[in-house]
């Protein structure tokens, strides 16, 4: 591992990020051009002492998990992330659209600014990449699984518990929307292997999915009105909005309610309750 080059690269990437880029206040006495070391460590979920050792060119070789966390915290693009792995003498993870995908910096920067509304970044196959605390409080955290089960579309049609987040009378609507959206994604991707595997697995497991898929309805879901069942607050009526990345492989989703509505009041209560009363199963987390 090239410790000195690794340390210099970390510092150069830290220096270029302004606090406002990651939703932090600039403060009146900031003496560094970019983020402080402790701010990077906090964003990456690392101890300040450990990050400081890395930036000083000391310490053990960081794991792939640490490198991924640093790439996300420092808003590295794909080439910069690969360079970070090369400097650390770690195998570069393959490019992917799935749960191991690097969140696109533009979407992550926007997510950091959405502090008063539930929001998350997902892939085009509805695999959650990152979410804020309000999103976790509203819809639960995604399960730590790989393969087809990482996709909410797969869980929706194969695991009844995944549907508990919505009232039963809304299930048919969401089923149609999920399938029409997947049809659009399959066409956009040109039927790549990941999509083919997901569709084949769903056709084997779900007659409902197969019937809907064979209708050939196509429609990307850009916005939707949702009724979400929360264990403490009851049914919350919200609007779900989508912002697509330039290549269409990732989406920033956020939930809102018109001012003065019951949904808006429930969102305010949610920020107080947080995740402490969450009892919804981990198989939820719908987009």
Short mmCIF file of C-alpha atoms in Angstrom, two decimals:
data_model
loop_
_atom_site.label_atom_id
_atom_site.label_comp_id
_atom_site.label_asym_id
_atom_site.label_seq_id
_atom_site.Cartn_x
_atom_site.Cartn_y
_atom_site.Cartn_z
CA UNK A 1 0.00 0.00 0.00
CA UNK A 2 1.28 3.47 -0.90
CA UNK A 3 0.63 5.20 2.42
CA UNK A 4 1.97 8.63 1.48
CA UNK A 5 0.07 8.85 -1.83
CA UNK A 6 -3.06 7.51 -0.16
CA UNK A 7 -2.81 10.16 2.57
CA UNK A 8 -2.17 12.95 0.08
CA UNK A 9 -5.16 11.91 -2.02
CA UNK A 10 -7.46 11.85 1.01
CA UNK A 11 -6.36 15.35 2.01
CA UNK A 12 -6.76 16.72 -1.50
CA UNK A 13 -10.32 15.39 -1.74
CA UNK A 14 -11.16 16.69 1.75
CA UNK A 15 -9.87 20.16 0.90
CA UNK A 16 -12.10 20.55 -2.15
CA UNK A 17 -15.41 19.88 -0.34
CA UNK A 18 -17.15 22.85 1.24
CA UNK A 19 -19.29 22.33 4.35
CA UNK A 20 -22.39 23.44 2.45
CA UNK A 21 -21.80 20.60 -0.03
CA UNK A 22 -22.61 18.09 2.69
CA UNK A 23 -25.18 20.12 4.62
CA UNK A 24 -22.83 21.44 7.31
CA UNK A 25 -22.66 25.07 8.51
CA UNK A 26 -19.51 26.92 7.50
CA UNK A 27 -19.04 28.53 10.89
CA UNK A 28 -17.22 31.83 11.59
CA UNK A 29 -13.82 30.38 12.59
CA UNK A 30 -13.17 27.74 9.95
CA UNK A 31 -9.45 27.76 9.14
CA UNK A 32 -9.34 24.99 6.54
CA UNK A 33 -10.52 25.37 2.92
CA UNK A 34 -12.65 22.23 3.00
CA UNK A 35 -13.92 19.84 5.62
CA UNK A 36 -12.25 19.18 8.93
CA UNK A 37 -10.86 15.68 9.55
CA UNK A 38 -13.44 14.98 12.22
CA UNK A 39 -16.21 15.94 9.81
CA UNK A 40 -14.99 13.44 7.22
CA UNK A 41 -14.72 10.74 9.87
CA UNK A 42 -18.27 11.46 11.00
CA UNK A 43 -19.63 11.31 7.46
CA UNK A 44 -17.81 8.03 6.86
CA UNK A 45 -18.79 6.49 10.20
CA UNK A 46 -15.17 6.17 11.34
CA UNK A 47 -13.41 7.30 14.50
CA UNK A 48 -11.64 10.65 14.23
CA UNK A 49 -8.38 9.11 15.46
CA UNK A 50 -8.50 6.38 12.82
CA UNK A 51 -9.15 8.80 9.98
CA UNK A 52 -6.37 11.11 11.22
CA UNK A 53 -3.92 8.20 11.13
CA UNK A 54 -4.92 7.40 7.56
CA UNK A 55 -4.41 10.99 6.45
CA UNK A 56 -1.03 11.04 8.14
CA UNK A 57 0.06 7.99 6.14
CA UNK A 58 0.04 5.64 9.08
CA UNK A 59 -1.92 2.67 10.28
CA UNK A 60 -3.02 -0.61 8.79
CA UNK A 61 -4.34 -1.11 5.29
CA UNK A 62 -8.01 0.00 5.25
CA UNK A 63 -10.65 -2.57 4.38
CA UNK A 64 -12.85 -2.40 1.30
CA UNK A 65 -15.75 -1.35 3.55
CA UNK A 66 -13.74 1.57 4.93
CA UNK A 67 -12.70 2.63 1.43
CA UNK A 68 -16.30 2.56 0.25
CA UNK A 69 -17.36 4.68 3.23
CA UNK A 70 -14.56 7.18 2.54
CA UNK A 71 -15.47 7.37 -1.16
CA UNK A 72 -19.04 8.18 -0.22
CA UNK A 73 -18.09 10.74 2.43
CA UNK A 74 -15.64 12.50 0.09
CA UNK A 75 -18.09 12.50 -2.85
CA UNK A 76 -15.66 10.66 -5.13
CA UNK A 77 -16.69 9.95 -8.69
CA UNK A 78 -16.15 6.51 -10.21
CA UNK A 79 -12.58 7.16 -11.38
CA UNK A 80 -11.59 8.70 -8.05
CA UNK A 81 -13.10 5.79 -6.12
CA UNK A 82 -11.15 3.30 -8.25
CA UNK A 83 -7.97 5.33 -7.65
CA UNK A 84 -8.57 5.22 -3.90
CA UNK A 85 -8.80 1.43 -4.04
CA UNK A 86 -5.64 1.22 -6.16
CA UNK A 87 -3.69 3.37 -3.69
CA UNK A 88 -4.85 1.15 -0.83
CA UNK A 89 -3.82 -1.96 -2.79
CA UNK A 90 -7.35 -3.35 -2.67
CA UNK A 91 -9.24 -4.95 -5.58
CA UNK A 92 -11.47 -2.40 -7.28
CA UNK A 93 -15.14 -3.39 -6.85
CA UNK A 94 -16.88 -4.05 -10.16
CA UNK A 95 -19.21 -1.39 -11.49
CA UNK A 96 -22.73 -2.30 -10.49
CA UNK A 97 -26.22 -0.90 -10.26
CA UNK A 98 -27.10 -2.96 -7.20
CA UNK A 99 -26.72 -2.52 -3.43
CA UNK A 100 -22.92 -2.27 -3.72
CA UNK A 101 -23.20 0.64 -6.15
CA UNK A 102 -21.58 3.93 -5.29
CA UNK A 103 -24.22 6.57 -4.66
CA UNK A 104 -23.86 9.25 -7.30
CA UNK A 105 -22.36 12.39 -5.67
CA UNK A 106 -25.03 14.77 -6.97
CA UNK A 107 -27.84 12.70 -5.46
CA UNK A 108 -25.95 12.20 -2.22
CA UNK A 109 -25.34 15.95 -1.95
CA UNK A 110 -29.06 16.61 -2.34
CA UNK A 111 -29.92 13.91 0.19
CA UNK A 112 -27.68 15.57 2.75
CA UNK A 113 -29.74 18.75 2.41
CA UNK A 114 -33.07 17.01 2.93
CA UNK A 115 -33.01 17.07 6.72
CA UNK A 116 -36.69 17.75 7.39
CA UNK A 117 -38.31 15.23 5.06
CA UNK A 118 -37.92 11.46 4.61
CA UNK A 119 -35.60 10.75 1.68
CA UNK A 120 -33.46 7.98 0.23
CA UNK A 121 -31.45 7.00 -2.83
CA UNK A 122 -32.38 3.75 -4.57
CA UNK A 123 -31.31 1.98 -7.75
CA UNK A 124 -33.59 1.62 -10.74
CA UNK A 125 -34.35 -1.91 -9.47
CA UNK A 126 -35.57 -0.49 -6.14
CA UNK A 127 -32.55 -1.47 -4.06
CA UNK A 128 -31.96 1.03 -1.26
CA UNK A 129 -28.44 2.51 -1.27
CA UNK A 130 -28.70 5.12 1.48
CA UNK A 131 -31.49 6.80 3.44
CA UNK A 132 -31.80 9.53 6.02
CA UNK A 133 -33.08 8.93 9.52
CA UNK A 134 -36.58 10.20 8.76
CA UNK A 135 -36.91 7.72 5.90
CA UNK A 136 -35.84 4.91 8.22
CA UNK A 137 -38.42 6.10 10.76
CA UNK A 138 -41.16 6.23 8.12
CA UNK A 139 -40.62 3.05 6.12
CA UNK A 140 -37.98 1.05 7.99
CA UNK A 141 -34.46 0.06 7.04
CA UNK A 142 -33.83 -2.31 4.14
CA UNK A 143 -32.78 -5.91 4.90
CA UNK A 144 -29.08 -6.73 4.64
CA UNK A 145 -29.45 -9.18 1.76
CA UNK A 146 -27.97 -9.64 -1.70
CA UNK A 147 -29.24 -11.04 -4.96
CA UNK A 148 -32.85 -10.61 -6.10
CA UNK A 149 -34.09 -10.18 -2.51
CA UNK A 150 -32.23 -6.86 -2.31
CA UNK A 151 -34.89 -5.46 -4.64
CA UNK A 152 -38.14 -4.33 -3.07
CA UNK A 153 -39.90 -5.37 -6.29
CA UNK A 154 -38.79 -8.95 -5.66
CA UNK A 155 -39.77 -8.87 -1.99
CA UNK A 156 -43.11 -7.26 -2.86
CA UNK A 157 -44.15 -10.27 -4.96
CA UNK A 158 -42.51 -13.02 -2.89
CA UNK A 159 -42.78 -11.97 0.78
CA UNK A 160 -46.17 -10.93 2.22
CA UNK A 161 -44.44 -9.01 5.02
CA UNK A 162 -43.06 -6.55 2.47
CA UNK A 163 -46.60 -5.30 1.82
CA UNK A 164 -47.40 -4.41 5.42
CA UNK A 165 -46.26 -0.83 4.91
CA UNK A 166 -49.30 -0.13 2.70
CA UNK A 167 -53.04 -0.65 3.37
CA UNK A 168 -54.31 -3.87 1.71
CA UNK A 169 -56.70 -1.98 -0.55
CA UNK A 170 -53.70 -0.19 -2.12
CA UNK A 171 -51.69 -3.34 -2.90
CA UNK A 172 -53.01 -3.89 -6.43
CA UNK A 173 -52.13 -0.32 -7.39
CA UNK A 174 -48.55 -0.70 -6.18
CA UNK A 175 -48.19 -4.07 -7.91
CA UNK A 176 -49.17 -2.52 -11.25
CA UNK A 177 -46.86 0.45 -10.74
CA UNK A 178 -43.89 -1.72 -9.77
CA UNK A 179 -44.24 -3.93 -12.85
CA UNK A 180 -44.79 -1.07 -15.30
CA UNK A 181 -41.72 0.68 -13.87
CA UNK A 182 -39.62 -2.49 -14.18
CA UNK A 183 -40.72 -2.87 -17.81
CA UNK A 184 -39.41 0.64 -18.52
CA UNK A 185 -36.13 -0.05 -16.72
CA UNK A 186 -35.66 -3.34 -18.61
CA UNK A 187 -36.09 -1.53 -21.92
CA UNK A 188 -33.71 1.27 -20.91
CA UNK A 189 -31.03 -1.19 -19.79
CA UNK A 190 -31.40 -3.24 -22.94
CA UNK A 191 -32.31 -6.39 -21.00
CA UNK A 192 -28.97 -6.79 -19.22
CA UNK A 193 -28.25 -9.88 -17.13
CA UNK A 194 -29.25 -8.33 -13.80
CA UNK A 195 -32.70 -7.43 -15.09
CA UNK A 196 -33.14 -10.79 -16.81
CA UNK A 197 -32.31 -12.65 -13.60
CA UNK A 198 -34.74 -10.55 -11.58
CA UNK A 199 -37.59 -10.99 -14.06
CA UNK A 200 -36.95 -14.73 -14.40
CA UNK A 201 -36.93 -15.18 -10.63
CA UNK A 202 -40.18 -13.24 -10.27
CA UNK A 203 -41.90 -15.21 -13.03
CA UNK A 204 -40.97 -18.43 -11.24
CA UNK A 205 -42.20 -17.22 -7.86
CA UNK A 206 -45.25 -15.07 -8.53
CA UNK A 207 -48.31 -15.67 -10.72
CA UNK A 208 -49.42 -12.09 -10.00
CA UNK A 209 -46.15 -10.71 -11.34
CA UNK A 210 -46.29 -12.92 -14.44
CA UNK A 211 -49.82 -11.80 -15.27
CA UNK A 212 -48.92 -8.13 -14.90
CA UNK A 213 -45.64 -8.51 -16.81
CA UNK A 214 -47.48 -10.06 -19.72
CA UNK A 215 -49.72 -6.99 -20.06
CA UNK A 216 -46.60 -5.09 -21.24
CA UNK A 217 -47.69 -1.88 -19.50
CA UNK A 218 -44.72 0.51 -19.34
CA UNK A 219 -44.38 3.62 -17.16
CA UNK A 220 -41.50 4.96 -15.09
CA UNK A 221 -42.75 6.03 -11.68
CA UNK A 222 -41.89 9.69 -11.34
CA UNK A 223 -44.39 10.67 -8.63
CA UNK A 224 -47.08 8.91 -6.66
CA UNK A 225 -49.55 9.52 -3.85
CA UNK A 226 -49.05 7.02 -1.04
CA UNK A 227 -50.77 5.94 2.13
CA UNK A 228 -48.11 4.54 4.47
CA UNK A 229 -48.98 2.56 7.58
CA UNK A 230 -46.86 3.66 10.52
CA UNK A 231 -47.00 1.62 13.78
CA UNK A 232 -47.35 4.71 15.99
CA UNK A 233 -48.89 7.38 13.77
CA UNK A 234 -51.34 5.29 11.79
CA UNK A 235 -51.93 5.85 8.08
CA UNK A 236 -49.93 8.80 6.72
CA UNK A 237 -50.93 10.29 3.34
CA UNK A 238 -47.89 11.60 1.48
CA UNK A 239 -46.66 12.45 -1.98
CA UNK A 240 -43.57 10.58 -3.17
CA UNK A 241 -41.33 12.41 -5.63
CA UNK A 242 -38.46 11.04 -7.75
CA UNK A 243 -35.36 12.72 -9.12
CA UNK A 244 -33.46 10.54 -11.61
CA UNK A 245 -29.71 10.51 -12.10
CA UNK A 246 -28.47 11.44 -15.57
CA UNK A 247 -27.95 7.79 -16.56
CA UNK A 248 -31.25 6.72 -14.98
CA UNK A 249 -29.64 4.05 -12.79
CA UNK A 250 -30.33 5.80 -9.47
CA UNK A 251 -33.17 7.83 -8.01
CA UNK A 252 -33.50 10.24 -5.14
CA UNK A 253 -36.91 9.78 -3.50
CA UNK A 254 -38.46 12.10 -0.95
CA UNK A 255 -41.83 12.26 0.79
CA UNK A 256 -43.83 15.42 1.42
CA UNK A 257 -47.29 16.62 2.41
CA UNK A 258 -49.00 19.95 1.71
CA UNK A 259 -48.71 22.44 4.60
CA UNK A 260 -51.64 22.36 6.98
CA UNK A 261 -52.61 18.78 6.17
CA UNK A 262 -52.73 15.89 8.61
CA UNK A 263 -49.85 14.31 6.73
CA UNK A 264 -47.67 17.36 7.34
CA UNK A 265 -48.48 17.24 11.06
CA UNK A 266 -47.65 13.53 11.16
CA UNK A 267 -44.28 14.16 9.52
CA UNK A 268 -43.49 16.68 12.23
CA UNK A 269 -44.36 14.09 14.88
CA UNK A 270 -42.22 11.55 13.05
CA UNK A 271 -39.16 13.76 13.49
CA UNK A 272 -39.75 13.59 17.24
CA UNK A 273 -40.54 9.89 17.44
CA UNK A 274 -37.70 8.88 15.14
CA UNK A 275 -36.94 5.19 14.89
CA UNK A 276 -37.52 4.41 18.55
CA UNK A 277 -41.03 3.04 18.00
CA UNK A 278 -40.42 1.35 14.67
CA UNK A 279 -41.89 -2.12 14.65
CA UNK A 280 -42.32 -2.58 10.90
CA UNK A 281 -40.33 -5.56 9.64
CA UNK A 282 -37.05 -5.09 7.84
CA UNK A 283 -38.60 -6.38 4.63
CA UNK A 284 -40.36 -3.08 4.12
CA UNK A 285 -38.59 0.08 2.92
CA UNK A 286 -40.64 0.82 -0.19
CA UNK A 287 -39.72 3.56 -2.62
#
